[in-house]
Short mmCIF file of C-alpha atoms in Angstrom, two decimals:
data_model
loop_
_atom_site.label_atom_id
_atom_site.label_comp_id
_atom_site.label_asym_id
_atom_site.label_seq_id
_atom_site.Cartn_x
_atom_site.Cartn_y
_atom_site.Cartn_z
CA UNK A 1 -28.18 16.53 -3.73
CA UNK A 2 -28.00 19.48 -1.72
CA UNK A 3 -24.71 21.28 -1.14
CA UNK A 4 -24.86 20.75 2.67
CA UNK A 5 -25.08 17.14 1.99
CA UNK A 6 -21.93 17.25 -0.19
CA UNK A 7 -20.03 19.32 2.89
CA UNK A 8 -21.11 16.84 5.61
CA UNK A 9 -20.30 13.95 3.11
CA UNK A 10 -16.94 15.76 2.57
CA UNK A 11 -16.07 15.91 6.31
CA UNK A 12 -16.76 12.29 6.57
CA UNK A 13 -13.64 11.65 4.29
CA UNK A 14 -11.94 13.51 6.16
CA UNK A 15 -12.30 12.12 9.08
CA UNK A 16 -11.74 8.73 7.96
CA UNK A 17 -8.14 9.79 7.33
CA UNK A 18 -7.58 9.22 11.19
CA UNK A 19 -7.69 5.64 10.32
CA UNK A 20 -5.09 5.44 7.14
CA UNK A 21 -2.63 2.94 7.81
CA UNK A 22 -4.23 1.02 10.86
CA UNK A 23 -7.37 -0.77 9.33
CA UNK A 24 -5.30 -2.87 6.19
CA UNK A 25 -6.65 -5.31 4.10
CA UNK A 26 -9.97 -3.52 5.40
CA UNK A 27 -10.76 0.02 4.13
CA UNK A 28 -10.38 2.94 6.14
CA UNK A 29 -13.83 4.97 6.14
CA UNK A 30 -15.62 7.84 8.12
CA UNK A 31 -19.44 8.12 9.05
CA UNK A 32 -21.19 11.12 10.61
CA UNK A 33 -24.92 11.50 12.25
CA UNK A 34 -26.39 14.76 11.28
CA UNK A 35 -29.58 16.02 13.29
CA UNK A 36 -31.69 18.75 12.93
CA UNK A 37 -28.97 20.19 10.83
CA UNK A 38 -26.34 19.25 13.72
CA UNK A 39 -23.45 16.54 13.76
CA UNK A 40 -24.59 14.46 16.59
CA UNK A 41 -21.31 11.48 16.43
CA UNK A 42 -18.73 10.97 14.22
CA UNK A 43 -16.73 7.45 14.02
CA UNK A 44 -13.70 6.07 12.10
CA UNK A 45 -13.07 2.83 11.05
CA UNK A 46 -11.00 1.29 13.67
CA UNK A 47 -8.38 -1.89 13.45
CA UNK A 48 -9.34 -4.95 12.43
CA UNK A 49 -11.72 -6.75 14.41
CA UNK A 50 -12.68 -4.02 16.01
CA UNK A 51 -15.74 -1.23 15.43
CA UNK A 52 -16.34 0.16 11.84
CA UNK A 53 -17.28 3.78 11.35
CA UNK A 54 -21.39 3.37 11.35
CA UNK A 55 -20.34 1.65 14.90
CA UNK A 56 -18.17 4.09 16.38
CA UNK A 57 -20.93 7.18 15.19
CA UNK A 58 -24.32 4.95 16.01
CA UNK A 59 -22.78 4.18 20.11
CA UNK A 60 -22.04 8.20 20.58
CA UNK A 61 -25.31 8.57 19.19
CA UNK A 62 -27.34 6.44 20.92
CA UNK A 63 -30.99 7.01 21.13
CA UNK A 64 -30.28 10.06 19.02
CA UNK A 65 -29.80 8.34 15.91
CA UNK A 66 -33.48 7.78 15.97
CA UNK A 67 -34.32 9.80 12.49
CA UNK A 68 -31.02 11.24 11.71
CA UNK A 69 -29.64 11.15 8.35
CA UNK A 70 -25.39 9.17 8.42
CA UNK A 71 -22.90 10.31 6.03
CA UNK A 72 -20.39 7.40 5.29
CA UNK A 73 -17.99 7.59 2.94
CA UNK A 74 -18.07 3.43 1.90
CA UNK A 75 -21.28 1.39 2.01
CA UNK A 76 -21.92 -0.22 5.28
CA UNK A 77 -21.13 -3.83 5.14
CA UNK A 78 -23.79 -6.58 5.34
CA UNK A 79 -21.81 -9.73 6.19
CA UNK A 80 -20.46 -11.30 8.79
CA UNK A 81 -16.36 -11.08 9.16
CA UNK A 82 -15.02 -10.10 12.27
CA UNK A 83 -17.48 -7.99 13.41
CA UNK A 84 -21.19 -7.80 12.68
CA UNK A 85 -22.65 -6.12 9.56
CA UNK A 86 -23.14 -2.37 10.35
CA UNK A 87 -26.58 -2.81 8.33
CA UNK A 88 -27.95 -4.24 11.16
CA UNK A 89 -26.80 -1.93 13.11
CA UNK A 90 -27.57 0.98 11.52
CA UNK A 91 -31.72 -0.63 11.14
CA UNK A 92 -31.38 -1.01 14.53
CA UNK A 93 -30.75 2.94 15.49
CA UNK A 94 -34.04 3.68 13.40
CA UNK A 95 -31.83 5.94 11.16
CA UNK A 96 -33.89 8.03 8.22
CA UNK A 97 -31.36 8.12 5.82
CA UNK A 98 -27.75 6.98 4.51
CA UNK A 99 -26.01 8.55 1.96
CA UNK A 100 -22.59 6.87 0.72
CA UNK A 101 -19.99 8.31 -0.67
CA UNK A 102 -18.99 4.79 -2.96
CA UNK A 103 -20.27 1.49 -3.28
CA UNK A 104 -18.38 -1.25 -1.76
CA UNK A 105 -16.28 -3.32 -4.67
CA UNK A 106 -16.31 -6.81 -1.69
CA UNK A 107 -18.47 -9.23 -3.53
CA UNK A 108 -19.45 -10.24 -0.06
CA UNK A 109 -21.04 -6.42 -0.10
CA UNK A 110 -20.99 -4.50 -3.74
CA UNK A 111 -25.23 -3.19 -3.12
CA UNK A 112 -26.31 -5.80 -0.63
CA UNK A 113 -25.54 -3.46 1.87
CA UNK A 114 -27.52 -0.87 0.17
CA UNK A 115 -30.93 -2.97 -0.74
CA UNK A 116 -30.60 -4.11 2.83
CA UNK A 117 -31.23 -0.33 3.98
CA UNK A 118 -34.06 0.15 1.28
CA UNK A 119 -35.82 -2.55 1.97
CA UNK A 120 -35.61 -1.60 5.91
CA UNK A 121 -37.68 1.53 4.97
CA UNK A 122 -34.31 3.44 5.08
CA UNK A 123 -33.82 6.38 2.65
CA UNK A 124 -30.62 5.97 0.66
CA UNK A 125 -28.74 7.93 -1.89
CA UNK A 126 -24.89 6.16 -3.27
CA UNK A 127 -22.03 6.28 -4.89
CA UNK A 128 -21.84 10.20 -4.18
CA UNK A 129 -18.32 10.73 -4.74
CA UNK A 130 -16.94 7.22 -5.26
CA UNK A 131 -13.59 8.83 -7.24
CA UNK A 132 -12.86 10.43 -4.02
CA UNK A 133 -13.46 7.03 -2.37
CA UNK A 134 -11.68 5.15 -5.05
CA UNK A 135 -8.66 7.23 -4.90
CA UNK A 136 -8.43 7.57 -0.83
CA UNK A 137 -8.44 3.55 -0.28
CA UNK A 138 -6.61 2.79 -3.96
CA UNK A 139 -4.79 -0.29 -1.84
CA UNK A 140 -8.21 -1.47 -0.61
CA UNK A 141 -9.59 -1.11 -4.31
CA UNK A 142 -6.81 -3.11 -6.26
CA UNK A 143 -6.51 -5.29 -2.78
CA UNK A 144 -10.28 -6.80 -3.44
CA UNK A 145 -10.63 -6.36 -7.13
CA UNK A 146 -7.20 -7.49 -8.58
CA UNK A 147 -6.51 -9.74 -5.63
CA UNK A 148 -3.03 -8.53 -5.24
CA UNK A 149 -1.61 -5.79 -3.21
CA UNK A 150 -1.40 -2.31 -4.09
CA UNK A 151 2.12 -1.48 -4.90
CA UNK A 152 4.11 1.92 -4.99
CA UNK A 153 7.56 2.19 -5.99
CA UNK A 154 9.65 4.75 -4.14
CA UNK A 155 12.51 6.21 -5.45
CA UNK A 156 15.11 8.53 -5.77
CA UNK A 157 17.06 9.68 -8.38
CA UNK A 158 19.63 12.77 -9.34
CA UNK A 159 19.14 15.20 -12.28
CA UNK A 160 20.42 12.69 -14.69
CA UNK A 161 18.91 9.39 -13.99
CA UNK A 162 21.01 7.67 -11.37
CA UNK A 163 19.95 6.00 -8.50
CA UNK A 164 23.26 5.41 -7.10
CA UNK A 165 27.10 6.62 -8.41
CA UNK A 166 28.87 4.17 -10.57
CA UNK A 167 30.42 2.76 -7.16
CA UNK A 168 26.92 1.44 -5.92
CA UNK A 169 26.78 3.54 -3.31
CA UNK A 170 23.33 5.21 -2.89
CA UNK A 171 22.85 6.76 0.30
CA UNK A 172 21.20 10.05 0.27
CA UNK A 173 20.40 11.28 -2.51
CA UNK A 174 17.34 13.13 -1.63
CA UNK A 175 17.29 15.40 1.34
CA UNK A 176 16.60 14.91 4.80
CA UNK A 177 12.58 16.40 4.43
CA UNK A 178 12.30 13.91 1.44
CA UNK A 179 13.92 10.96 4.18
CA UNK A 180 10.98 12.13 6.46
CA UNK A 181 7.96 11.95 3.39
CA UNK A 182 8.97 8.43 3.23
CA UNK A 183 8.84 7.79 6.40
CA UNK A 184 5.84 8.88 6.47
CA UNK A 185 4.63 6.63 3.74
CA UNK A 186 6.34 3.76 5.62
CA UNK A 187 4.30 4.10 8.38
CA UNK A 188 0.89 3.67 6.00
CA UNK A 189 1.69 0.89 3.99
CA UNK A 190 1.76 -2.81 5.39
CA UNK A 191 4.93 -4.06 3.83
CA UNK A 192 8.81 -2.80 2.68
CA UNK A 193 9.54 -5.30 -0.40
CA UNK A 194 13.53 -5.37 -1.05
CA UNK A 195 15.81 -8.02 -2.42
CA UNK A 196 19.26 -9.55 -1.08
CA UNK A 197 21.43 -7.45 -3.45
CA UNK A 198 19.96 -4.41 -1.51
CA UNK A 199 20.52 -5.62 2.03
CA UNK A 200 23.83 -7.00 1.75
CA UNK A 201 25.03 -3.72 -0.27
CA UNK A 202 23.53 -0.82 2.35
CA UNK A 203 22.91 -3.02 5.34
CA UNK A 204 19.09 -0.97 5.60
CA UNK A 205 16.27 -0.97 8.49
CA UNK A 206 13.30 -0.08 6.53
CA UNK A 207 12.03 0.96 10.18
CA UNK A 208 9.59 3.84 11.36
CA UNK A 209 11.65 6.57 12.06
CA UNK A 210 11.79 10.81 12.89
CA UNK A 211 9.93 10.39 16.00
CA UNK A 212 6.63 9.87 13.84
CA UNK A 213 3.83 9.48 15.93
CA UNK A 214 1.42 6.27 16.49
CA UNK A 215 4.35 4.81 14.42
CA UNK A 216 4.24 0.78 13.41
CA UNK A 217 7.22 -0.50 11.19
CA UNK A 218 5.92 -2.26 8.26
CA UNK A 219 6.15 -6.08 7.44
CA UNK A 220 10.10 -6.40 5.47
CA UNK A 221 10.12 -8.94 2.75
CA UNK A 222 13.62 -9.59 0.91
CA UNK A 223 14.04 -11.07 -2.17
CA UNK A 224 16.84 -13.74 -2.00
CA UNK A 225 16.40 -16.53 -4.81
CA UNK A 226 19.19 -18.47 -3.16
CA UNK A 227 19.67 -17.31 0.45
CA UNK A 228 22.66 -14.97 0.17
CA UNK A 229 21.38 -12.57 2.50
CA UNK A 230 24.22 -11.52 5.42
CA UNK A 231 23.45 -13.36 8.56
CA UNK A 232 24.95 -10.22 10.64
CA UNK A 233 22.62 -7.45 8.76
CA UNK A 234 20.16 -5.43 10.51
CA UNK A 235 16.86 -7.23 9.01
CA UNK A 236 18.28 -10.51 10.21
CA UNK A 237 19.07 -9.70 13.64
CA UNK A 238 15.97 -7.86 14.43
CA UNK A 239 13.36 -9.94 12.93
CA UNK A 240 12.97 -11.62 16.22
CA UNK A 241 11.38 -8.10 16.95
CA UNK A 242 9.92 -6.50 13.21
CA UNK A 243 7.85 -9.16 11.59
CA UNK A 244 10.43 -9.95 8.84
CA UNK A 245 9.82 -12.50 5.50
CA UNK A 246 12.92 -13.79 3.07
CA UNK A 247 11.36 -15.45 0.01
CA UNK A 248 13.61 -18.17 -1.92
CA UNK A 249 13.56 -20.72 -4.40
CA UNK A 250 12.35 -24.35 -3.94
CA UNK A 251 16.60 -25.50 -4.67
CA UNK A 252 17.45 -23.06 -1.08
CA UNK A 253 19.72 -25.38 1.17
CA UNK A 254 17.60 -26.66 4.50
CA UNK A 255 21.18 -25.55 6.23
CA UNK A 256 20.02 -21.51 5.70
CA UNK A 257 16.65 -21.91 5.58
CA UNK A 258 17.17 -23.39 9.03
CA UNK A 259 18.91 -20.80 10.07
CA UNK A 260 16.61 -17.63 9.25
CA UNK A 261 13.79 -19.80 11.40
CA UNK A 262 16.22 -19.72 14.11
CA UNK A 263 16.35 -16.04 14.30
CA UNK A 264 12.59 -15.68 13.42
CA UNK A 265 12.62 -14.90 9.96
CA UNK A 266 9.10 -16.26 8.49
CA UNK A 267 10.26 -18.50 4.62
CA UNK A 268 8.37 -18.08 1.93
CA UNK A 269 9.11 -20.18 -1.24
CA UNK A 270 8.04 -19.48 -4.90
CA UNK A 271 9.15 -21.06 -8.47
CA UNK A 272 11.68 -20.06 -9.92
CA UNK A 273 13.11 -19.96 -13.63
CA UNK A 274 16.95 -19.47 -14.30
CA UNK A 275 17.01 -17.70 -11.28
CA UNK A 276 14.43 -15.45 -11.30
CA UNK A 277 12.12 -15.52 -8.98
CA UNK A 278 7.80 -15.33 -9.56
CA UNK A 279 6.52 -12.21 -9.05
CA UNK A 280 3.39 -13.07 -9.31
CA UNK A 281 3.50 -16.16 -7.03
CA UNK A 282 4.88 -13.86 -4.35
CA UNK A 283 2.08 -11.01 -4.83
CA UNK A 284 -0.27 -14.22 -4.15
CA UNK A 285 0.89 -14.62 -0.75
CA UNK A 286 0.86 -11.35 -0.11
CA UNK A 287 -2.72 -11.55 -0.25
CA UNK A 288 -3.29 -14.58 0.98
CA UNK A 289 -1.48 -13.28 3.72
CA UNK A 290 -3.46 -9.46 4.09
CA UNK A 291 -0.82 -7.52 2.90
CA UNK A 292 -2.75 -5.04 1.05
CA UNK A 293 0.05 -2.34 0.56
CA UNK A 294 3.44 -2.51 -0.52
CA UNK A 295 6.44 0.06 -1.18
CA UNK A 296 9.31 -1.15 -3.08
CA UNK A 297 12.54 0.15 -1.87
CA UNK A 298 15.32 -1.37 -4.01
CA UNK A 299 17.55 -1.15 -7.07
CA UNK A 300 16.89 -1.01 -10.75
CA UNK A 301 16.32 -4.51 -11.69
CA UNK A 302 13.71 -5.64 -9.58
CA UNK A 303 12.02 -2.03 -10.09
CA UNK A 304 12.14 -3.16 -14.19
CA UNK A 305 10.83 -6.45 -13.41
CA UNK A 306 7.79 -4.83 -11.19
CA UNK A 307 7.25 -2.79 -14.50
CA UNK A 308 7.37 -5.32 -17.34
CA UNK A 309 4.90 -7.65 -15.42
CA UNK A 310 2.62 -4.57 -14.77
CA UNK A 311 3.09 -4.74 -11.00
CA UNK A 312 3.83 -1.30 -10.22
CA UNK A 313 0.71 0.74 -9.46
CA UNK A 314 2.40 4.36 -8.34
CA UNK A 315 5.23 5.61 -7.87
CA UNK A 316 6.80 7.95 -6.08
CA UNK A 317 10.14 10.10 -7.28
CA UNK A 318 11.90 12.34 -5.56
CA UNK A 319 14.15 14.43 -7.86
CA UNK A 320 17.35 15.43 -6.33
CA UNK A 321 19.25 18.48 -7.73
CA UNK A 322 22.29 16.64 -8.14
CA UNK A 323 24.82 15.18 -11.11
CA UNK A 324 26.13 11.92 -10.39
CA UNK A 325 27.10 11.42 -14.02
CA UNK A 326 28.57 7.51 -14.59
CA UNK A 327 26.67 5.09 -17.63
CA UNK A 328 24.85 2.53 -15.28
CA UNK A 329 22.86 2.67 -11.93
CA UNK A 330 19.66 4.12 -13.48
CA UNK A 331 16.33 4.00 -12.70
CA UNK A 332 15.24 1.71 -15.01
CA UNK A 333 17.23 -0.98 -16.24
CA UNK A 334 16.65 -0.98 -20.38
CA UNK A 335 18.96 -3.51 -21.70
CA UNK A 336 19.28 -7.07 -20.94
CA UNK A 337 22.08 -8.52 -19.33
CA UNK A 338 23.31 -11.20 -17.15
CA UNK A 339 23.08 -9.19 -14.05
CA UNK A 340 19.60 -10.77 -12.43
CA UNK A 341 20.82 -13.46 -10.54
CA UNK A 342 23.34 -11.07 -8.25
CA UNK A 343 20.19 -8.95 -8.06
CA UNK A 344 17.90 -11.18 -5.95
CA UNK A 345 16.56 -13.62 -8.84
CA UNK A 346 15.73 -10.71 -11.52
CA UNK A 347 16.42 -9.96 -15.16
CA UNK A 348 16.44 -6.79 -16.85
CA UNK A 349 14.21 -6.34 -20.09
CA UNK A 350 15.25 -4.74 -23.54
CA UNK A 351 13.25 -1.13 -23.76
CA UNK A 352 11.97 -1.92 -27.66
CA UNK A 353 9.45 -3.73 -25.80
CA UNK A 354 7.35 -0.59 -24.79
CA UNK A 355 7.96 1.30 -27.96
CA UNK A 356 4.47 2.87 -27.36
CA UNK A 357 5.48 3.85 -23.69
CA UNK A 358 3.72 3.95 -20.23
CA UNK A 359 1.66 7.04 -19.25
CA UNK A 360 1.28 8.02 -15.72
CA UNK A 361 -2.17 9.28 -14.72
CA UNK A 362 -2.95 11.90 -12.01
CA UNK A 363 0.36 13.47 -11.74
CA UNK A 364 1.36 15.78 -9.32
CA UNK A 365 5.00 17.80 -8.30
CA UNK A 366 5.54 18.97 -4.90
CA UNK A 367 8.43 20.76 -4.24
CA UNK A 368 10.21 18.78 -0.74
CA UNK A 369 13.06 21.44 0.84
CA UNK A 370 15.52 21.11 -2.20
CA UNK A 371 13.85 18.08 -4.03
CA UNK A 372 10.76 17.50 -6.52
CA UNK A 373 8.42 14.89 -5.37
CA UNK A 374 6.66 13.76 -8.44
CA UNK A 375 3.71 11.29 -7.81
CA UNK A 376 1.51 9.43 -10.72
CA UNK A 377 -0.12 6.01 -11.50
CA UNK A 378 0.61 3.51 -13.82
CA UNK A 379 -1.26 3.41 -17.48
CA UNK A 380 -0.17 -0.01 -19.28
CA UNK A 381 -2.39 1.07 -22.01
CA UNK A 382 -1.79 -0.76 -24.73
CA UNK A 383 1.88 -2.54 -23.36
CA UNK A 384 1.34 -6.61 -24.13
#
């Protein structure tokens, strides 16, 4: 592989980073025509249902394409969903030569795509730089492999632990340039996951704010194992305009339930056992549903829970350079106690249980105005 196919390769991720946050539960991926040692098109994957990459590049290329060589960052697909398969496409446009930057994990896809080009006469070199791919569409990646959605806590905390003062109150913490980060990050991901306890304590709008632009607000789901949730807060009264889900027990009175359809609010219902509601039930219709990205913005005990059912895949921390001081309102909550139920259905677990600890994996610190953003990925290891 010669370096100036690495480069072009290269610029095709870059591109594709135009589409990040518009193309979910589909991957967001770039693809650019080379020619006589000039880039002819360029194309980004575009929302759902409408053109992929190889699409966008091949129709600015038109007759062009004839015996170019395309750069695309994911293999082109070879199925029908809802659009064509780019393959054809692609065969089509008489291209020379592919070369992918990863294989495509979609069963419907994973090489067919590729021995579709071969055996079309097309020359094709893969999985180039398919770490680069992996890491750039992680939601995509644990989306179609783990059938779940790819989930990032966000928090922030003060030099000693706390996520709040001993009086609940946890308004910020972190500074105004860390408010805008997530933001940001808001405005990629597909959902906000909170619970009750949250929304009746701060009153939130986990919204799209700071004037970002192209902004979308992202899908708010609320944990509430028996409907508690203020009928006057923000969420509720403005779900007949932000796509807004409240997910209950089976034993929720029809009375409420009722009610949150009035004002729009979508119901989903899971099991439930002494209170606590199933995380794992509720990650299913999350992707039954196409949400392939969520951020957790909440509290200590449903953060825990996330964690000791090996549900949290990153997380984000922004480190204020404060003292709160106070014995409770941390992070992580490491002791059990009876406080789950008043927490939107969750239970706390005892810390003995990962004696051998939990690793994060690709770390990085970025200092934000006053704060430390510290970013890394979940390693369960060895945690049963």
């Amino acid at each position: 592989m010669k370096k100036i196919d690495i480069d072009y390769l290269k610029e095709a991720f870059n591109l594709s980073e135009k589409a990040r946050g518009k193309t979910s539960p589909n991957p967001f991926v770039g693809a650019i025509i080379v020619k006589k040692g000039k880039i002819i098109s360029k194309g980004y994957t575009q929302p759902p249902g409408k053109d992929h990459a190889e699409i966008q590049a091949l129709k600015q290329a038109g007759e062009n394409a004839e015996k170019a060589t395309m750069y695309v960052t994911l293999e082109p697909c070879v199925h029908f969903g809802k659009t064509p398969p780019c393959t054809e496409a692609i065969i089509k446009s008489k291209i020379k030569k592919v070369i992918i930057g990863a294989k495509d994990p979609n069963p419907f896809v994973n090489g067919k795509g590729i021995e579709k080009l071969k055996s079309a006469g097309i020359e094709v070199i893969s999985d180039v730089m398919p770490e680069k791919f992996k890491r750039q569409n992680e939601a995509y990646i644990t989306y179609i492999t783990k059938k779940r959605p790819f989930v990032i806590v966000k928090a922030a905390i003060s030099l000693d632990g706390k996520m709040a003062k001993e009086n609940g109150n946890s308004r910020w913490i972190s500074c105004e340039k860390s408010r805008k980060t997530v933001h940001k990050i808001r405005n990629e991901v597909d959902s906000i996951l909170s619970t009750v306890n949250t929304v009746n304590a701060d009153n939130p709008k986990f919204t799209v704010r700071y004037n970002i632009k192209n902004s979308k607000h992202p899908i708010r789901i609320i944990l509430d194992t028996y409907l508690k949730i203020n009928p006057d807060s923000f969420l509720i009264q403005s779900a007949n305009k932000i796509h807004t889900i409240v997910v209950t027990s089976h034993k929720s009175e029809a009375e409420k339930m009722n009610f949150l359809h009035s004002q729009n609010v979508k119901i989903w219902q899971v099991n439930e056992e002494n209170g606590f509601l199933n995380l794992h039930q509720i990650m299913n219709k999350c992707y039954k549903n196409e949400i392939s990205q969520i951020m957790i913005e909440a509290g200590p005990t449903l953060i825990t829970n996330l964690l000791k059912e090996k549900l949290i895949d990153k997380i984000l921390l922004f480190v204020a350079p404060k003292i709160l001081g106070g014995s409770d309102r941390f992070l992580f909550t490491l002791r059990p106690d009876n406080i789950g139920m008043e927490n939107g259905g969750f239970k706390s677990f005892d810390c003995e249980n990962f004696q051998i600890g939990i690793d994060l994996t690709d770390v990085s610190c970025k200092k934000v105005d006053k704060d430390i953003m510290i970013k890394g990925y979940l390693n369960y290891g060895k945690i049963s």
